[in-house]
mmCIF file of C-alpha atoms in Angstrom:
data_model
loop_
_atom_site.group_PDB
_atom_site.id
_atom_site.type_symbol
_atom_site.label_atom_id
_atom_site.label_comp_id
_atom_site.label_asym_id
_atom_site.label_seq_id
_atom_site.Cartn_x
_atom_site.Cartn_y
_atom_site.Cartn_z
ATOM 1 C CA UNK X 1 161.090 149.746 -1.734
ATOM 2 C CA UNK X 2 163.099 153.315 -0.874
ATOM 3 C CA UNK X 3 163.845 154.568 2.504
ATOM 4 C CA UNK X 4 161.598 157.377 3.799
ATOM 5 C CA UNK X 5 162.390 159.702 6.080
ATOM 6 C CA UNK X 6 160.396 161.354 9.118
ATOM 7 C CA UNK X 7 158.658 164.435 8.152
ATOM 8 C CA UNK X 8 160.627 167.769 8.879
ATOM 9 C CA UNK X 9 159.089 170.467 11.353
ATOM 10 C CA UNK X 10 160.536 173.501 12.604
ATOM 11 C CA UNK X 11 158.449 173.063 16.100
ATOM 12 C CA UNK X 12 158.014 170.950 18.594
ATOM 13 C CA UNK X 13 154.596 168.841 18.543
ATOM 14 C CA UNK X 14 152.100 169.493 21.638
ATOM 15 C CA UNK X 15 149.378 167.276 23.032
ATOM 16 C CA UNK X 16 146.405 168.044 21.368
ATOM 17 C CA UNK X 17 148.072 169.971 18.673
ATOM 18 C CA UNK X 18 147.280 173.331 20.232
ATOM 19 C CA UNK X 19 148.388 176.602 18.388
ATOM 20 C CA UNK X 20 148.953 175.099 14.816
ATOM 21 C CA UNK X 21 151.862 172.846 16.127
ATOM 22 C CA UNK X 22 151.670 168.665 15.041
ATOM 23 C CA UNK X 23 150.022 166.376 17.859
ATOM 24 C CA UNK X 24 152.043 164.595 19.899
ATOM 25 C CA UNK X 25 151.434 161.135 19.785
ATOM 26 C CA UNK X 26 150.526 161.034 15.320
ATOM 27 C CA UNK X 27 153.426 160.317 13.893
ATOM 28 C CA UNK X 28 157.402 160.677 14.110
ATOM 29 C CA UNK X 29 158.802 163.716 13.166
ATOM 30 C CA UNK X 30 162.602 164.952 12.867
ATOM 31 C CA UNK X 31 162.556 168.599 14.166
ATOM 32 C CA UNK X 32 165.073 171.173 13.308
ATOM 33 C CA UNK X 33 165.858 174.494 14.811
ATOM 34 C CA UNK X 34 164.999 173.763 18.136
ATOM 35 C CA UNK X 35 168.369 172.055 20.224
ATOM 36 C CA UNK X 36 170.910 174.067 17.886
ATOM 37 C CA UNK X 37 171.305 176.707 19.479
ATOM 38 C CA UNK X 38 171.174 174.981 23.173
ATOM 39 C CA UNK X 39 174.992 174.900 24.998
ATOM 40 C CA UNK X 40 175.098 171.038 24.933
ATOM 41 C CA UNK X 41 175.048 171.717 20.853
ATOM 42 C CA UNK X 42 177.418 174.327 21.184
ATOM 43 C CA UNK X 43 179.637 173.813 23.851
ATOM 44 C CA UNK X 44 180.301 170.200 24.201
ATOM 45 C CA UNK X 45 183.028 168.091 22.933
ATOM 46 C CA UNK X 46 186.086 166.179 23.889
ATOM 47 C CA UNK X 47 188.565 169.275 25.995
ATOM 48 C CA UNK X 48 185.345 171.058 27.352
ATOM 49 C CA UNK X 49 183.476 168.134 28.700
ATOM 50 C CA UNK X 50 187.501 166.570 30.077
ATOM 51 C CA UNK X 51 187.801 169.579 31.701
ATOM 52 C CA UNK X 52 184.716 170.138 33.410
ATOM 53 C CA UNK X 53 184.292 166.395 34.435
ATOM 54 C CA UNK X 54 187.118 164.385 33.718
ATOM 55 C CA UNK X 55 187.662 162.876 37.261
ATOM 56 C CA UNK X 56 184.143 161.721 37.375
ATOM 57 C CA UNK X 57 183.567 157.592 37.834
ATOM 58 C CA UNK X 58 181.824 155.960 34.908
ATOM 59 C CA UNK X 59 180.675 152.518 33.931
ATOM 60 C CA UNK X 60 180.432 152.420 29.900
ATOM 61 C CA UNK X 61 179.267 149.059 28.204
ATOM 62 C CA UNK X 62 182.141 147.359 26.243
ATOM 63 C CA UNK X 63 181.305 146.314 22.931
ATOM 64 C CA UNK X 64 183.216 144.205 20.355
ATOM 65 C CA UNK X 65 184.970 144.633 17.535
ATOM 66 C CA UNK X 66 183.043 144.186 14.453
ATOM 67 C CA UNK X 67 182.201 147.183 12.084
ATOM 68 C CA UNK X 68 178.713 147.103 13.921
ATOM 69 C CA UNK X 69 178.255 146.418 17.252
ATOM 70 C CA UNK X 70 174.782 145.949 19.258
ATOM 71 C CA UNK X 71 174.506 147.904 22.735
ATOM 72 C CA UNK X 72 172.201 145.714 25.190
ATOM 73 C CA UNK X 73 172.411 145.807 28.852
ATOM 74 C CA UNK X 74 171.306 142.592 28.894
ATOM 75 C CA UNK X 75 174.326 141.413 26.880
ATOM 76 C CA UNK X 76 176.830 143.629 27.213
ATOM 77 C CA UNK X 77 179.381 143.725 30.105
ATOM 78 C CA UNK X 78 180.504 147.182 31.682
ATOM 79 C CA UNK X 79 183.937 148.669 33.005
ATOM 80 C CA UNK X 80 184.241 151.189 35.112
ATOM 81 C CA UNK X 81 187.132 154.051 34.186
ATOM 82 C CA UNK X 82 187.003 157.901 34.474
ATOM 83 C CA UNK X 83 185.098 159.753 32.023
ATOM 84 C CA UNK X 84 188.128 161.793 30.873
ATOM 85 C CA UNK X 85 189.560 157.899 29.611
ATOM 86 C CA UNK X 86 185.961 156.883 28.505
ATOM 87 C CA UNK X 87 185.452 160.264 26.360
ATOM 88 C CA UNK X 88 189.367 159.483 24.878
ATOM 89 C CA UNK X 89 188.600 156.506 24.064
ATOM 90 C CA UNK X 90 184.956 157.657 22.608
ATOM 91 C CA UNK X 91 186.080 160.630 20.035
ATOM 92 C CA UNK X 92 189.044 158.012 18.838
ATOM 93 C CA UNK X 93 191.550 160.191 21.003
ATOM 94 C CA UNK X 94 193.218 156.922 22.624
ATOM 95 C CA UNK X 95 192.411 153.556 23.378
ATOM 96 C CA UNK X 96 191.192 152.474 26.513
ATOM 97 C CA UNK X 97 189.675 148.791 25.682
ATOM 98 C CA UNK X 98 189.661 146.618 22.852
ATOM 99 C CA UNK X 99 185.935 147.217 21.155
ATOM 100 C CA UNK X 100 184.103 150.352 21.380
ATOM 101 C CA UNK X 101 181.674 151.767 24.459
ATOM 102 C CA UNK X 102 178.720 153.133 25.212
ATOM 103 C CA UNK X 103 178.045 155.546 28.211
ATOM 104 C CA UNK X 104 174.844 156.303 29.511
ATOM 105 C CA UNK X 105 175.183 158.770 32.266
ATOM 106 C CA UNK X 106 171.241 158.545 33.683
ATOM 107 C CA UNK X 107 169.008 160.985 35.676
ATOM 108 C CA UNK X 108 170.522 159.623 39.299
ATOM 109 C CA UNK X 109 173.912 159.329 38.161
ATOM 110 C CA UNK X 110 176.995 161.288 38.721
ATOM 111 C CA UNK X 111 177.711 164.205 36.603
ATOM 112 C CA UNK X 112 174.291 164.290 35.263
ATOM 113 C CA UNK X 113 173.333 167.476 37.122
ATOM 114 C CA UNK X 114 176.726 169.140 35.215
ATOM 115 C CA UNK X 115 175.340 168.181 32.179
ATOM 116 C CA UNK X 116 171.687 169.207 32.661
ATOM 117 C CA UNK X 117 172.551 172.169 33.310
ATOM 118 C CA UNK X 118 173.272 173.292 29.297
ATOM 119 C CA UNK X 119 169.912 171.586 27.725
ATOM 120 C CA UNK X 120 166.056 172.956 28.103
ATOM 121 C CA UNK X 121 163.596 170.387 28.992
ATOM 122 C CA UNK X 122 160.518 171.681 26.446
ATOM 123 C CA UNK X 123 156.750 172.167 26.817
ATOM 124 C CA UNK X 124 155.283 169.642 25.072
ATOM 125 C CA UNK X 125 151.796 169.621 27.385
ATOM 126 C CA UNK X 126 152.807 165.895 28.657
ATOM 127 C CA UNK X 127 154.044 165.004 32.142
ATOM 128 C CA UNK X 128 158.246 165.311 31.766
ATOM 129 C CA UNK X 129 159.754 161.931 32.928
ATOM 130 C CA UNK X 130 163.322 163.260 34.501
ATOM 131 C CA UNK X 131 163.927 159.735 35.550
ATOM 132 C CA UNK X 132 164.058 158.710 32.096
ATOM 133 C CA UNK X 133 166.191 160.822 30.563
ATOM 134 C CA UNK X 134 169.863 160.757 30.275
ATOM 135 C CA UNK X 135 172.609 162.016 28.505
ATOM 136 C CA UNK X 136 174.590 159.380 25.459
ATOM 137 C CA UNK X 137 178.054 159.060 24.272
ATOM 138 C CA UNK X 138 178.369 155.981 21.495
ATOM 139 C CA UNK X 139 180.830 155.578 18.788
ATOM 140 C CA UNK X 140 180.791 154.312 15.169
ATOM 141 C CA UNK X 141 179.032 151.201 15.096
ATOM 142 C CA UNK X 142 176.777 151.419 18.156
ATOM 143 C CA UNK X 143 173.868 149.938 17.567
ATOM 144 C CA UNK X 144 170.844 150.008 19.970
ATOM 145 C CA UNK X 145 168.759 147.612 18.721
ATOM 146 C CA UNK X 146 164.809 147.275 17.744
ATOM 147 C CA UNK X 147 162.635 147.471 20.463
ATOM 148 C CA UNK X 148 159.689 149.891 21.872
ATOM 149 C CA UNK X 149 159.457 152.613 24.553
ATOM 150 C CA UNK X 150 155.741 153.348 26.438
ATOM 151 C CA UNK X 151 156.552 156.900 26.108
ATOM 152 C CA UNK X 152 156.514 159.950 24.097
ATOM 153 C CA UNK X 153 160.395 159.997 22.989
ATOM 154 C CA UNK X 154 162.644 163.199 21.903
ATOM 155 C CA UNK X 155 166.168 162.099 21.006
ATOM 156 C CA UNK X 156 168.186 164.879 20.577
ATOM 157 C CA UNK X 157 171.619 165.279 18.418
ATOM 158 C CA UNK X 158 174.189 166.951 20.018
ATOM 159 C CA UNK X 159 177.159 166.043 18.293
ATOM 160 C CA UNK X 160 177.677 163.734 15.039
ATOM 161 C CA UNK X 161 175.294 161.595 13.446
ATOM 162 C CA UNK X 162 172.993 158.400 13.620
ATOM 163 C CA UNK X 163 170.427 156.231 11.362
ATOM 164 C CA UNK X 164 167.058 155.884 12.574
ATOM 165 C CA UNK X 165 164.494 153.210 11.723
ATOM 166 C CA UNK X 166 161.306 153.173 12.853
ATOM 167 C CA UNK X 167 158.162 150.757 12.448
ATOM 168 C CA UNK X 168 154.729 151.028 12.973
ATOM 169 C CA UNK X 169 153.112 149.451 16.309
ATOM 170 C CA UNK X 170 151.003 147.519 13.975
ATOM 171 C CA UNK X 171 153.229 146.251 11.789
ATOM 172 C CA UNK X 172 155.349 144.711 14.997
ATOM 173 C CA UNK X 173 153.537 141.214 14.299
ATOM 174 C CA UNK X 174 154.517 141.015 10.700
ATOM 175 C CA UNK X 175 157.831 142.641 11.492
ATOM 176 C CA UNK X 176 158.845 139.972 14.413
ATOM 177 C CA UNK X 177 157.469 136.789 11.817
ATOM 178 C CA UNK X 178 160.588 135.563 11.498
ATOM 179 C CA UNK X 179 162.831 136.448 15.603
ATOM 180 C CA UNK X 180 163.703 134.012 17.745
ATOM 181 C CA UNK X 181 162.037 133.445 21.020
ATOM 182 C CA UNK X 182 164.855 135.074 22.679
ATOM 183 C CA UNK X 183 164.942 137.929 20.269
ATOM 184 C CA UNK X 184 161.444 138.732 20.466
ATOM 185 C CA UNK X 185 161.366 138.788 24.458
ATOM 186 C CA UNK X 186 164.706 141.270 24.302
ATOM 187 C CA UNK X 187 166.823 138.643 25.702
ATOM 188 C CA UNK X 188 169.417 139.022 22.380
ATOM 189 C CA UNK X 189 169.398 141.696 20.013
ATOM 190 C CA UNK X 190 166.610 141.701 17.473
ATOM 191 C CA UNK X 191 167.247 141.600 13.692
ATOM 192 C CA UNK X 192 168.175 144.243 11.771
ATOM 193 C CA UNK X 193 165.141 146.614 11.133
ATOM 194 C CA UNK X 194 166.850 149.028 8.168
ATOM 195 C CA UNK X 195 166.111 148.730 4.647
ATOM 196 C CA UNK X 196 169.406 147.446 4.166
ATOM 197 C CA UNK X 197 168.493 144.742 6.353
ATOM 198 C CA UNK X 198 165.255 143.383 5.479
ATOM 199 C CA UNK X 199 164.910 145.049 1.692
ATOM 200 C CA UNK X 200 161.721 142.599 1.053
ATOM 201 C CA UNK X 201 160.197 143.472 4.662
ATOM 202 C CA UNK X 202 156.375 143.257 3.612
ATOM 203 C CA UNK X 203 155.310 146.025 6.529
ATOM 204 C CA UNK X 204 153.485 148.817 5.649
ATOM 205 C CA UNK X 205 154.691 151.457 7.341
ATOM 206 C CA UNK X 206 158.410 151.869 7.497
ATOM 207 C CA UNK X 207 160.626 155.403 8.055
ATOM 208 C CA UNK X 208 164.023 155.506 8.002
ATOM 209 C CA UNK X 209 167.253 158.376 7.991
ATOM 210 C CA UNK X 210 169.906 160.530 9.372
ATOM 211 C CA UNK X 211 169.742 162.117 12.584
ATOM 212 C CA UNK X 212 172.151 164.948 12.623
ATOM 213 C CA UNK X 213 173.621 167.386 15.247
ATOM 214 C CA UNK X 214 171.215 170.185 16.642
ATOM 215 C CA UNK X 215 168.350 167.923 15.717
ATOM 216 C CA UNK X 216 166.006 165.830 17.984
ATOM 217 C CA UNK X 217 163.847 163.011 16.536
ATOM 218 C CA UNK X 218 160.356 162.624 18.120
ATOM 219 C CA UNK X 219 159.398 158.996 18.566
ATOM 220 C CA UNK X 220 155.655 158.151 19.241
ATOM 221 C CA UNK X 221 154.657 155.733 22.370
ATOM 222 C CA UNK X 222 155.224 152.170 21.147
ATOM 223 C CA UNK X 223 157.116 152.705 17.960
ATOM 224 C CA UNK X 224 159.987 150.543 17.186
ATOM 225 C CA UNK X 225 163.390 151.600 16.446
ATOM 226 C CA UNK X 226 166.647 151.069 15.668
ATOM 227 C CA UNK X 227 169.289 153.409 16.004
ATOM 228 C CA UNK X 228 172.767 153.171 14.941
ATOM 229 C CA UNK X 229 175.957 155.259 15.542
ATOM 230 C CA UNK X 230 177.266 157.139 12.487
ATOM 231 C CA UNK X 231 180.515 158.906 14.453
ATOM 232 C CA UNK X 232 183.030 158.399 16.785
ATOM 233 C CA UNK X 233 182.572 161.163 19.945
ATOM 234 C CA UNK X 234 178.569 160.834 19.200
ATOM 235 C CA UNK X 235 176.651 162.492 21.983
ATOM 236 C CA UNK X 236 172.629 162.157 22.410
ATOM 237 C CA UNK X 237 170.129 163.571 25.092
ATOM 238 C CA UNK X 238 166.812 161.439 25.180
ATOM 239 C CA UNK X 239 163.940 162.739 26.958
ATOM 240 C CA UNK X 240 160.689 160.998 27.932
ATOM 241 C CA UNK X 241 157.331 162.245 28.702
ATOM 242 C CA UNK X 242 154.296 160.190 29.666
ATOM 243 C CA UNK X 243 151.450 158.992 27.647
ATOM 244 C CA UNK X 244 147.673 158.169 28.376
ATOM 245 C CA UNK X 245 148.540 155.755 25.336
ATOM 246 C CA UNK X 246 148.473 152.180 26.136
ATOM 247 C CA UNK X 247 148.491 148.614 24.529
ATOM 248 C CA UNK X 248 147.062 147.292 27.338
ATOM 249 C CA UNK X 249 144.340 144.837 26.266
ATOM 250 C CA UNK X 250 140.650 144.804 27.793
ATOM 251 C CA UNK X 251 138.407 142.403 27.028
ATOM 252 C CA UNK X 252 136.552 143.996 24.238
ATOM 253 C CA UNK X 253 140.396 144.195 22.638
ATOM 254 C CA UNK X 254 141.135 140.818 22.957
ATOM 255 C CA UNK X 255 137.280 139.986 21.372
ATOM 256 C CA UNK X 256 138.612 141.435 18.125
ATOM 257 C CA UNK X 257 142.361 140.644 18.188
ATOM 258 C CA UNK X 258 141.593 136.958 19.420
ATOM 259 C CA UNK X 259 139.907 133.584 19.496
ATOM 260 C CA UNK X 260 137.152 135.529 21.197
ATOM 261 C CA UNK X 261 136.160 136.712 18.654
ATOM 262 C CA UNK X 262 134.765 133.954 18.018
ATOM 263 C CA UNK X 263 132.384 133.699 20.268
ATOM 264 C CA UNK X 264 131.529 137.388 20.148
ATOM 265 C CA UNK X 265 130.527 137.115 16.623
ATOM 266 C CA UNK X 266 128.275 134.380 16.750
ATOM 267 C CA UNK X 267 125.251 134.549 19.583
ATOM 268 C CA UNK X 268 125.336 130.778 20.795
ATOM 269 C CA UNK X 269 124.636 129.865 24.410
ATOM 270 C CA UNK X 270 126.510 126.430 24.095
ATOM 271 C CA UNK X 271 128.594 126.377 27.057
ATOM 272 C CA UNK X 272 130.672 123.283 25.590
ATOM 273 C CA UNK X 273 131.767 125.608 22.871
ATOM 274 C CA UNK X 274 132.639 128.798 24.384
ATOM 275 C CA UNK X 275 134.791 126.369 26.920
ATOM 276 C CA UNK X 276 136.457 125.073 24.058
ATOM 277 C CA UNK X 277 137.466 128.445 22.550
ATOM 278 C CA UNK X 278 138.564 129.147 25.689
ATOM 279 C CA UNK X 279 140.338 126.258 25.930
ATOM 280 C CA UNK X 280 141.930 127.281 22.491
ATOM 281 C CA UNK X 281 142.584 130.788 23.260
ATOM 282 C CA UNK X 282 144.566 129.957 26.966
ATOM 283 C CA UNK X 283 146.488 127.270 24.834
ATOM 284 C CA UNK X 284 147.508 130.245 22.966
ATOM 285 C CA UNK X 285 148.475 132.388 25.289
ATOM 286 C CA UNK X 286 150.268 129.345 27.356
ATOM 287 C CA UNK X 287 152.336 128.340 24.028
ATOM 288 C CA UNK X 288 153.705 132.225 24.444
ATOM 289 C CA UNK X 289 154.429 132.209 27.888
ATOM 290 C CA UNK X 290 156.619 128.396 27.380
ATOM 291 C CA UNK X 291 158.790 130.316 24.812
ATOM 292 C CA UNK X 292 159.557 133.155 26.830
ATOM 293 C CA UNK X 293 160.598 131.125 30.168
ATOM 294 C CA UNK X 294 162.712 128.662 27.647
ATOM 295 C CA UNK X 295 164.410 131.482 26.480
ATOM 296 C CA UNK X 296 164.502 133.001 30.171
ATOM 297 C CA UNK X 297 165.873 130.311 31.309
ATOM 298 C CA UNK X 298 168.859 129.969 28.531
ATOM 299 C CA UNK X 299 170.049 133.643 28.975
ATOM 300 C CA UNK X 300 169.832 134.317 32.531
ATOM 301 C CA UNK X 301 171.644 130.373 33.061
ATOM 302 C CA UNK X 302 168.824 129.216 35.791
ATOM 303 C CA UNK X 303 166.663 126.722 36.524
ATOM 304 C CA UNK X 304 162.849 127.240 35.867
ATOM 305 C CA UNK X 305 159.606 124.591 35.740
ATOM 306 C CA UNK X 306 158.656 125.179 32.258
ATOM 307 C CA UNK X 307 155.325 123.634 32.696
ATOM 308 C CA UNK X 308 154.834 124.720 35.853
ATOM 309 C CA UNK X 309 152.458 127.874 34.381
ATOM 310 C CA UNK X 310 150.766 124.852 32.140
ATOM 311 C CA UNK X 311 149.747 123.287 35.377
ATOM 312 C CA UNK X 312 148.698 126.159 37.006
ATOM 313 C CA UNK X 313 146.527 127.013 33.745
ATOM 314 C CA UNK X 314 144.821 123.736 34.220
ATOM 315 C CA UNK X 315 143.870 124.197 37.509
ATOM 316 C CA UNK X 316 141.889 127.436 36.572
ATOM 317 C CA UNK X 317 140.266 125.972 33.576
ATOM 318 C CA UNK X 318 138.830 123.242 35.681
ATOM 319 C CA UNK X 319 137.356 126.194 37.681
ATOM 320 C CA UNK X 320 136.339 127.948 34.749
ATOM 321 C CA UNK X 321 134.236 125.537 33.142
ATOM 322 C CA UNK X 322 132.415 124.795 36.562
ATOM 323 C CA UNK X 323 131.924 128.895 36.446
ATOM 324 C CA UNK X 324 130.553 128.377 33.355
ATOM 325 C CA UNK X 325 128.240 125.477 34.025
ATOM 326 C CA UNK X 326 126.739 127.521 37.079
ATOM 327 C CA UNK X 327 126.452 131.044 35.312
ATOM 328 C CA UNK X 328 125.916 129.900 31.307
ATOM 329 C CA UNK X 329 124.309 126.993 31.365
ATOM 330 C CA UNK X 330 120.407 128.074 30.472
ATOM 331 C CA UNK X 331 119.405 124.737 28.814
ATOM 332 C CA UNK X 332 119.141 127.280 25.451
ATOM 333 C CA UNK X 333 121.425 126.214 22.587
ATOM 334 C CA UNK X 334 121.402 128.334 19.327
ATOM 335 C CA UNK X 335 122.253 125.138 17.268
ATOM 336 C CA UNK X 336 124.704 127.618 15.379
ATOM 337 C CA UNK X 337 127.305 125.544 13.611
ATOM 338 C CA UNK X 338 130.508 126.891 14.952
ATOM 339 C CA UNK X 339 134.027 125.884 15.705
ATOM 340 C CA UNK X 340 131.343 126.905 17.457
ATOM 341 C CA UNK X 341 128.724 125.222 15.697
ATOM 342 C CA UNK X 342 127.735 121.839 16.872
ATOM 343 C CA UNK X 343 129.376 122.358 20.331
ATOM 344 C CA UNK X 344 132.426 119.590 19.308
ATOM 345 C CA UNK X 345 134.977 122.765 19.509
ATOM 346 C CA UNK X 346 136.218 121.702 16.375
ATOM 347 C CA UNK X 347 139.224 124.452 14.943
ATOM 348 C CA UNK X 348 138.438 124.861 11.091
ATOM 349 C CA UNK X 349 140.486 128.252 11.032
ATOM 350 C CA UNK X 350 143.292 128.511 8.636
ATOM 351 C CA UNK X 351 146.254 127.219 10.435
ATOM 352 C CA UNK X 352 148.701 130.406 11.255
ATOM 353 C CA UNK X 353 151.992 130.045 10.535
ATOM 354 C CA UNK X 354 153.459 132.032 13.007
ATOM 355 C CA UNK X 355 152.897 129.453 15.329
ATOM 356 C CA UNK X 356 154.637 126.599 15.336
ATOM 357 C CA UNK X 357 155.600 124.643 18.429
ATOM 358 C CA UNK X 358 154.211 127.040 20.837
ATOM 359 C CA UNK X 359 157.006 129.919 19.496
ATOM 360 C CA UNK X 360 156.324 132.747 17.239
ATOM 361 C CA UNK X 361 157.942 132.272 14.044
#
């Protein structure tokens, strides 16, 4: 399997695709021609932005040492310096720490205003998210690792280079098979995503490249990427806008995603078997939740009842099935055969291996 890059555009995409331009919220794109000719692109580097801000308070994350180095707030520490010593120590100038940093100067932050003031936020007919935007200096061997966003996402270059890879929101189950609980609840960095990576990565739809100065990559809602740092003195500007996308599940989403389906599919009226799949389906959901307070628990070095959600679960399935017994119960039984089909709840499904132990695997 190759790498493939995002498509190339020369315009921006627009909600609803208006005036010949590609929808926003399709597909990624890398779009050229755009930021190049914007001040940031033109204007900053290490004397300008020293001059102009150099005095200003910062608080960079502090990476380590190896050749690539994964930027997570969650993980990494901060130090607070000048940004005249941060950007000498970012564009290789002179060391400040051992490692490398990572400086995100954000929307409420000092110096931010400065900054703004020599990029155009574009029209892209979605609500513009100031809050979320911010202004990025990394160095060689940054990596921000794979996770998702919830909105429409512009990075753009302003000076040196990064890799992009991005996955498919559908392919995020097959893609997070094999993470760690922690991993998968962004509690430690996830596995690499690149084809380097993963070359026998069985996903379907995969895109991966160079993001280069006066460019901006457009990431779709609920994408994931990874993004590393090709350059020392590497500056990015990403800007958010909202979505009326969501992967928020209603009921008829979890009757085709779930053990609900189950008893969507099948027209029975035996309240002893659409307990049971519930049963099932909460056990499910339960085993989930237990990994992700385990792994909680481990990073953030605190105390939590594990089975405390367990017990609460129990409580409202005792209520549930006495819901059940007053609303279902019409004395008609279908006599469909089911895990469903005698009413003894049995599970004949194919076991799935990504569950093992109440952790996705």
């Amino acid at each position: 399997m190759t790498g493939r890059e995002a498509a190339r555009v020369d315009v921006l995409p627009v909600r609803g695709g208006t005036d010949g331009r590609p929808m926003l919220g399709e597909t990624p794109l890398l779009i050229t021609g755009v930021a190049a000719r914007w001040a940031c692109c033109t204007d900053w580097g290490l004397a300008s932005l020293t001059e102009r801000m150099g005095d200003v308070e910062v608080a960079p994350f502090v990476t380590g040492e190896a050749a690539r180095n994964t930027v997570l707030k969650q993980v990494n520490a901060t130090k607070t310096m000048t940004f005249g010593d941060a950007l000498a120590h970012l564009f290789g100038e002179r060391r400040i720490v051992d490692g490398s940093l990572y400086l995100r100067i954000g929307a409420a932050e000092r110096g931010y205003e400065e900054l703004a003031r020599d990029f155009t936020v574009p029209d892209v007919g979605a609500a513009y998210r100031p809050e979320a935007t911010g202004v990025w200096f990394s160095q060689a061997g940054n990596v921000t690792p794979g996770h998702h966003d919830w909105w429409h996402s512009f990075l753009i270059q302003v000076r040196g280079a990064k890799r992009y890879t991005l996955v498919h929101p559908l392919d995020t189950v097959n893609l997070q098979s094999a993470w760690q609980d922690d991993e998968r609840y962004d509690l430690a960095p996830a596995p690499g995503l690149s084809l380097a990576a993963q070359p026998d990565w069985s996903g379907e739809v995969r895109y991966e490249g160079v993001l280069s100065a006066g460019e901006i990559l457009y990431i779709p809602p609920f994408w994931v990427h990874e993004v590393e740092t090709l350059t020392d003195g590497n500056i990015s500007i990403p800007m958010r806008f909202s979505t009326t996308q969501s992967v928020s599940s209603d009921l008829h989403q979890l009757s085709q995603n779930g053990l609900l389906r189950d008893v969507t599919n099948r027209p029975t009226r035996d309240v002893g078997a659409i307990t049971e799949l519930l049963r099932r389906n909460r056990e499910d959901f339960l085993a989930r939740e237990r990994a992700f307070v385990r792994v909680l628990a481990e990073a953030r070095d605190i105390d939590i009842d594990i089975d405390l959600a367990a017990d609460l679960a129990a409580d409202l399935d005792t209520d549930l099935a006495k819901d059940l017994d007053t609303d279902l119960d019409t004395g008609i039984d279908t006599g469909i055969d089911t895990d469903l089909d005698t009413g003894s709840g049995a599970d004949r499904r194919p076991a799935d291996p990504r569950y093992d132990g109440g952790a996705t695997r």
